[in-house]
Short mmCIF file of C-alpha atoms and ligand atoms in Angstrom, two decimals:
data_model
loop_
_atom_site.label_atom_id
_atom_site.label_comp_id
_atom_site.label_asym_id
_atom_site.label_seq_id
_atom_site.Cartn_x
_atom_site.Cartn_y
_atom_site.Cartn_z
CA UNK A 1 119.37 112.25 118.49
CA UNK A 2 122.96 111.08 118.37
CA UNK A 3 124.33 109.51 115.22
CA UNK A 4 126.42 107.20 117.39
CA UNK A 5 124.45 104.13 118.44
CA UNK A 6 126.35 101.74 120.68
CA UNK A 7 125.26 98.13 120.94
CA UNK A 8 124.58 96.62 124.34
CA UNK A 9 127.44 94.15 124.52
CA UNK A 10 128.47 92.16 127.56
CA UNK A 11 132.05 91.11 128.10
CA UNK A 12 132.16 87.59 129.48
CA UNK A 13 135.19 85.71 130.61
CA UNK A 14 137.40 85.22 133.58
CA UNK A 15 141.09 85.12 134.48
CA UNK A 16 141.71 83.20 131.25
CA UNK A 17 140.65 86.20 129.17
CA UNK A 18 137.66 87.99 127.71
CA UNK A 19 134.92 86.62 125.49
CA UNK A 20 132.30 88.55 123.56
CA UNK A 21 129.40 86.88 121.74
CA UNK A 22 127.43 88.53 118.95
CA UNK A 23 124.08 87.04 117.98
CA UNK A 24 121.69 87.74 115.12
CA UNK A 25 118.64 89.77 116.11
CA UNK A 26 119.77 89.78 119.75
CA UNK A 27 122.66 92.14 120.48
CA UNK A 28 123.10 92.58 116.69
CA UNK A 29 119.99 94.38 115.39
CA UNK A 30 119.75 92.37 112.15
CA UNK A 31 120.54 88.98 110.64
CA UNK A 32 124.20 88.95 109.64
CA UNK A 33 124.84 87.88 106.03
CA UNK A 34 128.48 88.95 105.72
CA UNK A 35 131.48 89.48 107.98
CA UNK A 36 134.65 91.27 106.92
CA UNK A 37 137.61 92.75 108.72
CA UNK A 38 140.28 95.32 108.01
CA UNK A 39 143.88 94.60 108.98
CA UNK A 40 147.27 96.11 108.09
CA UNK A 41 145.72 99.54 107.81
CA UNK A 42 147.87 102.69 107.97
CA UNK A 43 147.49 105.55 110.48
CA UNK A 44 147.65 108.17 107.73
CA UNK A 45 145.45 106.33 105.24
CA UNK A 46 141.77 106.81 106.07
CA UNK A 47 139.15 104.48 104.57
CA UNK A 48 135.43 104.36 104.03
CA UNK A 49 134.25 107.61 102.43
CA UNK A 50 130.93 106.21 101.37
CA UNK A 51 127.35 105.57 102.47
CA UNK A 52 125.06 102.66 101.70
CA UNK A 53 121.56 102.96 100.28
CA UNK A 54 120.18 99.96 102.19
CA UNK A 55 122.93 98.14 104.06
CA UNK A 56 123.13 98.24 107.86
CA UNK A 57 126.44 97.36 109.51
CA UNK A 58 127.99 96.97 112.95
CA UNK A 59 131.63 97.96 113.41
CA UNK A 60 133.94 97.15 116.31
CA UNK A 61 137.72 97.20 116.74
CA UNK A 62 138.46 93.78 118.19
CA UNK A 63 142.06 94.97 118.52
CA UNK A 64 143.55 98.46 118.55
CA UNK A 65 141.55 101.54 117.64
CA UNK A 66 140.39 103.87 114.91
CA UNK A 67 138.37 107.06 114.74
CA UNK A 68 134.96 106.60 113.11
CA UNK A 69 133.45 109.74 111.58
CA UNK A 70 129.76 109.66 110.71
CA UNK A 71 127.57 112.11 108.84
CA UNK A 72 123.84 111.94 108.08
CA UNK A 73 123.95 114.92 105.72
CA UNK A 74 122.93 117.43 108.38
CA UNK A 75 125.16 116.63 111.34
CA UNK A 76 128.55 115.04 111.87
CA UNK A 77 129.84 113.06 114.84
CA UNK A 78 132.93 111.04 115.56
CA UNK A 79 133.77 108.31 118.01
CA UNK A 80 136.88 106.34 118.90
CA UNK A 81 136.34 102.62 118.44
CA UNK A 82 138.94 101.59 120.98
CA UNK A 83 137.58 98.57 122.84
CA UNK A 84 136.28 95.15 121.75
CA UNK A 85 132.95 95.81 123.48
CA UNK A 86 132.45 99.22 121.83
CA UNK A 87 130.43 98.25 118.78
CA UNK A 88 128.43 100.80 116.82
CA UNK A 89 125.71 100.63 114.21
CA UNK A 90 126.35 102.19 110.82
CA UNK A 91 122.84 102.64 109.50
CA UNK A 92 121.85 103.09 105.88
CA UNK A 93 122.47 106.51 104.35
CA UNK A 94 125.21 107.37 106.84
CA UNK A 95 128.41 108.73 105.26
CA UNK A 96 131.26 107.17 107.22
CA UNK A 97 135.02 107.42 107.31
CA UNK A 98 137.61 105.59 109.39
CA UNK A 99 140.73 107.51 110.38
CA UNK A 100 143.85 107.17 112.55
CA UNK A 101 144.13 103.40 112.61
CA UNK A 102 146.51 102.12 115.27
CA UNK A 103 149.20 99.67 114.15
CA UNK A 104 147.42 96.77 115.88
CA UNK A 105 143.94 97.67 114.59
CA UNK A 106 141.60 94.90 113.48
CA UNK A 107 138.26 96.44 112.52
CA UNK A 108 135.51 93.83 112.36
CA UNK A 109 132.35 94.64 110.41
CA UNK A 110 129.10 92.67 110.39
CA UNK A 111 126.78 93.44 107.50
CA UNK A 112 123.08 92.86 106.91
CA UNK A 113 123.60 91.82 103.29
CA UNK A 114 126.08 90.45 100.78
CA UNK A 115 128.55 92.73 99.02
CA UNK A 116 126.89 94.81 96.33
CA UNK A 117 128.74 97.71 94.73
CA UNK A 118 125.36 99.08 93.50
CA UNK A 119 124.43 99.78 97.14
CA UNK A 120 127.39 102.15 97.59
CA UNK A 121 127.26 105.94 97.31
CA UNK A 122 130.90 106.92 96.92
CA UNK A 123 130.47 110.57 95.96
CA UNK A 124 129.76 112.98 98.84
CA UNK A 125 127.82 115.49 96.71
CA UNK A 126 125.69 112.66 95.33
CA UNK A 127 125.07 111.53 98.93
CA UNK A 128 123.89 115.04 99.91
CA UNK A 129 121.61 115.18 96.85
CA UNK A 130 120.03 111.82 97.72
CA UNK A 131 119.49 112.93 101.35
CA UNK A 132 117.86 116.15 100.15
CA UNK A 133 115.39 114.24 97.99
CA UNK A 134 114.72 111.41 100.46
P1 TYD B 1 135.52 99.36 100.39
O1 TYD B 1 134.18 99.05 100.93
O2 TYD B 1 135.64 100.53 99.43
O3 TYD B 1 136.56 99.57 101.58
P2 TYD B 1 136.65 100.69 102.73
O4 TYD B 1 135.29 101.26 102.91
O5 TYD B 1 137.15 99.95 103.90
O6 TYD B 1 137.63 101.72 102.33
O7 TYD B 1 136.09 98.05 99.72
C1 TYD B 1 137.39 97.95 99.20
C2 TYD B 1 137.37 96.97 98.05
O8 TYD B 1 136.98 95.67 98.49
C3 TYD B 1 136.39 97.38 96.95
O9 TYD B 1 136.98 97.07 95.70
C4 TYD B 1 135.19 96.49 97.19
C5 TYD B 1 135.81 95.24 97.80
N1 TYD B 1 134.92 94.57 98.76
C6 TYD B 1 134.43 93.30 98.46
O10 TYD B 1 134.71 92.73 97.40
N2 TYD B 1 133.63 92.68 99.38
C7 TYD B 1 133.30 93.27 100.55
O11 TYD B 1 132.56 92.65 101.36
C8 TYD B 1 133.79 94.60 100.83
C9 TYD B 1 133.44 95.31 102.11
C10 TYD B 1 134.60 95.19 99.91
#
Protein backbone atom coordinates (compact mmCIF):
# COMPACT_ATOMS: atom_id res chain seq x y z
CA UNK A 1 0.00 0.00 0.00
CA UNK A 2 1.30 3.43 -0.92
CA UNK A 3 2.52 5.78 1.78
CA UNK A 4 1.12 8.67 -0.23
CA UNK A 5 -2.56 9.22 0.51
CA UNK A 6 -4.17 12.03 -1.46
CA UNK A 7 -7.34 13.65 -0.21
CA UNK A 8 -10.36 13.87 -2.47
CA UNK A 9 -10.49 17.62 -2.99
CA UNK A 10 -12.70 19.44 -5.45
CA UNK A 11 -11.64 22.71 -6.98
CA UNK A 12 -14.61 25.06 -7.19
CA UNK A 13 -14.69 28.44 -8.78
CA UNK A 14 -15.19 30.11 -12.08
CA UNK A 15 -13.60 32.80 -14.25
CA UNK A 16 -13.01 34.84 -11.10
CA UNK A 17 -10.60 32.22 -9.76
CA UNK A 18 -10.38 28.96 -7.86
CA UNK A 19 -11.80 28.09 -4.46
CA UNK A 20 -11.06 25.04 -2.35
CA UNK A 21 -12.96 24.22 0.85
CA UNK A 22 -11.63 21.92 3.56
CA UNK A 23 -14.07 20.56 6.13
CA UNK A 24 -13.59 18.60 9.34
CA UNK A 25 -14.42 14.91 9.04
CA UNK A 26 -15.50 15.40 5.42
CA UNK A 27 -12.63 15.85 2.98
CA UNK A 28 -10.27 16.21 5.98
CA UNK A 29 -10.20 12.83 7.78
CA UNK A 30 -10.15 14.32 11.31
CA UNK A 31 -11.26 17.33 13.32
CA UNK A 32 -8.74 20.11 12.82
CA UNK A 33 -7.38 21.63 16.04
CA UNK A 34 -4.45 23.58 14.60
CA UNK A 35 -3.48 25.21 11.32
CA UNK A 36 0.03 26.42 10.49
CA UNK A 37 1.84 27.41 7.35
CA UNK A 38 5.42 27.69 6.18
CA UNK A 39 6.51 30.72 4.17
CA UNK A 40 9.86 32.25 3.20
CA UNK A 41 11.43 28.81 3.02
CA UNK A 42 14.69 28.24 1.13
CA UNK A 43 15.20 25.80 -1.78
CA UNK A 44 18.37 24.39 -0.21
CA UNK A 45 17.07 24.26 3.36
CA UNK A 46 14.92 21.17 3.90
CA UNK A 47 12.58 20.97 6.91
CA UNK A 48 10.66 18.38 8.84
CA UNK A 49 12.94 15.46 9.72
CA UNK A 50 10.63 14.08 12.35
CA UNK A 51 7.65 11.80 12.94
CA UNK A 52 4.76 12.17 15.36
CA UNK A 53 3.66 9.54 17.85
CA UNK A 54 -0.05 10.39 17.60
CA UNK A 55 -0.61 13.46 15.45
CA UNK A 56 -2.25 13.20 12.02
CA UNK A 57 -1.76 16.06 9.57
CA UNK A 58 -2.77 17.14 6.09
CA UNK A 59 -0.27 19.09 3.99
CA UNK A 60 -0.89 21.07 0.81
CA UNK A 61 1.07 23.75 -1.03
CA UNK A 62 -1.50 26.48 -1.56
CA UNK A 63 1.18 28.27 -3.58
CA UNK A 64 4.36 26.99 -5.22
CA UNK A 65 5.73 23.53 -4.57
CA UNK A 66 7.95 21.35 -2.43
CA UNK A 67 9.04 17.73 -2.46
CA UNK A 68 7.57 15.71 0.41
CA UNK A 69 9.56 12.62 1.40
CA UNK A 70 7.84 10.05 3.60
CA UNK A 71 9.14 6.96 5.34
CA UNK A 72 7.28 4.42 7.49
CA UNK A 73 10.47 2.70 8.62
CA UNK A 74 10.32 0.01 5.95
CA UNK A 75 9.63 1.91 2.73
CA UNK A 76 10.22 5.42 1.45
CA UNK A 77 8.21 7.43 -1.05
CA UNK A 78 8.25 10.99 -2.27
CA UNK A 79 5.72 13.24 -3.93
CA UNK A 80 5.73 16.76 -5.31
CA UNK A 81 3.14 18.93 -3.60
CA UNK A 82 2.70 21.29 -6.51
CA UNK A 83 -0.98 22.17 -6.71
CA UNK A 84 -3.50 23.64 -4.25
CA UNK A 85 -5.77 20.60 -4.69
CA UNK A 86 -2.97 18.08 -4.06
CA UNK A 87 -3.30 17.54 -0.33
CA UNK A 88 -1.79 14.52 1.39
CA UNK A 89 -2.20 12.89 4.76
CA UNK A 90 0.83 12.61 7.03
CA UNK A 91 -0.22 9.86 9.39
CA UNK A 92 1.24 9.16 12.80
CA UNK A 93 4.62 7.43 12.88
CA UNK A 94 5.56 8.63 9.40
CA UNK A 95 9.04 10.18 9.15
CA UNK A 96 8.67 13.15 6.82
CA UNK A 97 10.92 15.71 5.22
CA UNK A 98 10.16 18.66 2.95
CA UNK A 99 12.75 19.54 0.32
CA UNK A 100 13.26 21.85 -2.67
CA UNK A 101 10.84 24.61 -1.71
CA UNK A 102 10.06 26.97 -4.57
CA UNK A 103 10.46 30.70 -3.90
CA UNK A 104 6.68 31.20 -3.86
CA UNK A 105 5.93 28.17 -1.67
CA UNK A 106 3.28 28.44 1.02
CA UNK A 107 2.88 25.05 2.68
CA UNK A 108 -0.36 24.82 4.65
CA UNK A 109 -0.67 22.14 7.32
CA UNK A 110 -3.82 21.10 9.17
CA UNK A 111 -3.24 19.15 12.37
CA UNK A 112 -5.44 16.88 14.47
CA UNK A 113 -4.12 18.30 17.75
CA UNK A 114 -2.44 21.26 19.40
CA UNK A 115 1.32 21.69 19.31
CA UNK A 116 3.07 19.30 21.69
CA UNK A 117 6.83 18.83 21.51
CA UNK A 118 6.42 15.54 23.47
CA UNK A 119 4.63 14.07 20.45
CA UNK A 120 7.69 14.59 18.21
CA UNK A 121 10.30 11.95 17.38
CA UNK A 122 13.21 13.98 16.03
CA UNK A 123 15.88 11.28 15.95
CA UNK A 124 15.73 8.87 12.99
CA UNK A 125 17.33 5.95 14.85
CA UNK A 126 14.88 6.42 17.72
CA UNK A 127 12.05 6.42 15.14
CA UNK A 128 13.28 3.09 13.69
CA UNK A 129 13.55 1.61 17.20
CA UNK A 130 9.97 2.65 18.04
CA UNK A 131 8.70 1.18 14.75
CA UNK A 132 10.51 -2.08 15.46
CA UNK A 133 8.85 -2.40 18.87
CA UNK A 134 5.39 -1.19 17.80
P1 LIG B 1 9.08 22.16 13.47
O1 LIG B 1 7.85 21.34 13.60
O2 LIG B 1 10.39 21.54 13.92
O3 LIG B 1 9.24 22.67 11.97
P2 LIG B 1 9.50 21.87 10.60
O4 LIG B 1 9.03 20.48 10.79
O5 LIG B 1 8.72 22.63 9.60
O6 LIG B 1 10.93 21.93 10.27
O7 LIG B 1 8.84 23.52 14.23
C1 LIG B 1 9.75 24.59 14.21
C2 LIG B 1 9.63 25.34 15.53
O8 LIG B 1 8.33 25.90 15.67
C3 LIG B 1 9.87 24.45 16.73
O9 LIG B 1 10.60 25.20 17.70
C4 LIG B 1 8.48 24.15 17.25
C5 LIG B 1 7.70 25.39 16.85
N1 LIG B 1 6.29 25.11 16.55
C6 LIG B 1 5.30 25.64 17.37
O10 LIG B 1 5.58 26.33 18.37
N2 LIG B 1 3.99 25.39 17.06
C7 LIG B 1 3.64 24.65 16.00
O11 LIG B 1 2.42 24.45 15.75
C8 LIG B 1 4.69 24.08 15.17
C9 LIG B 1 4.35 23.23 13.97
C10 LIG B 1 5.98 24.35 15.48
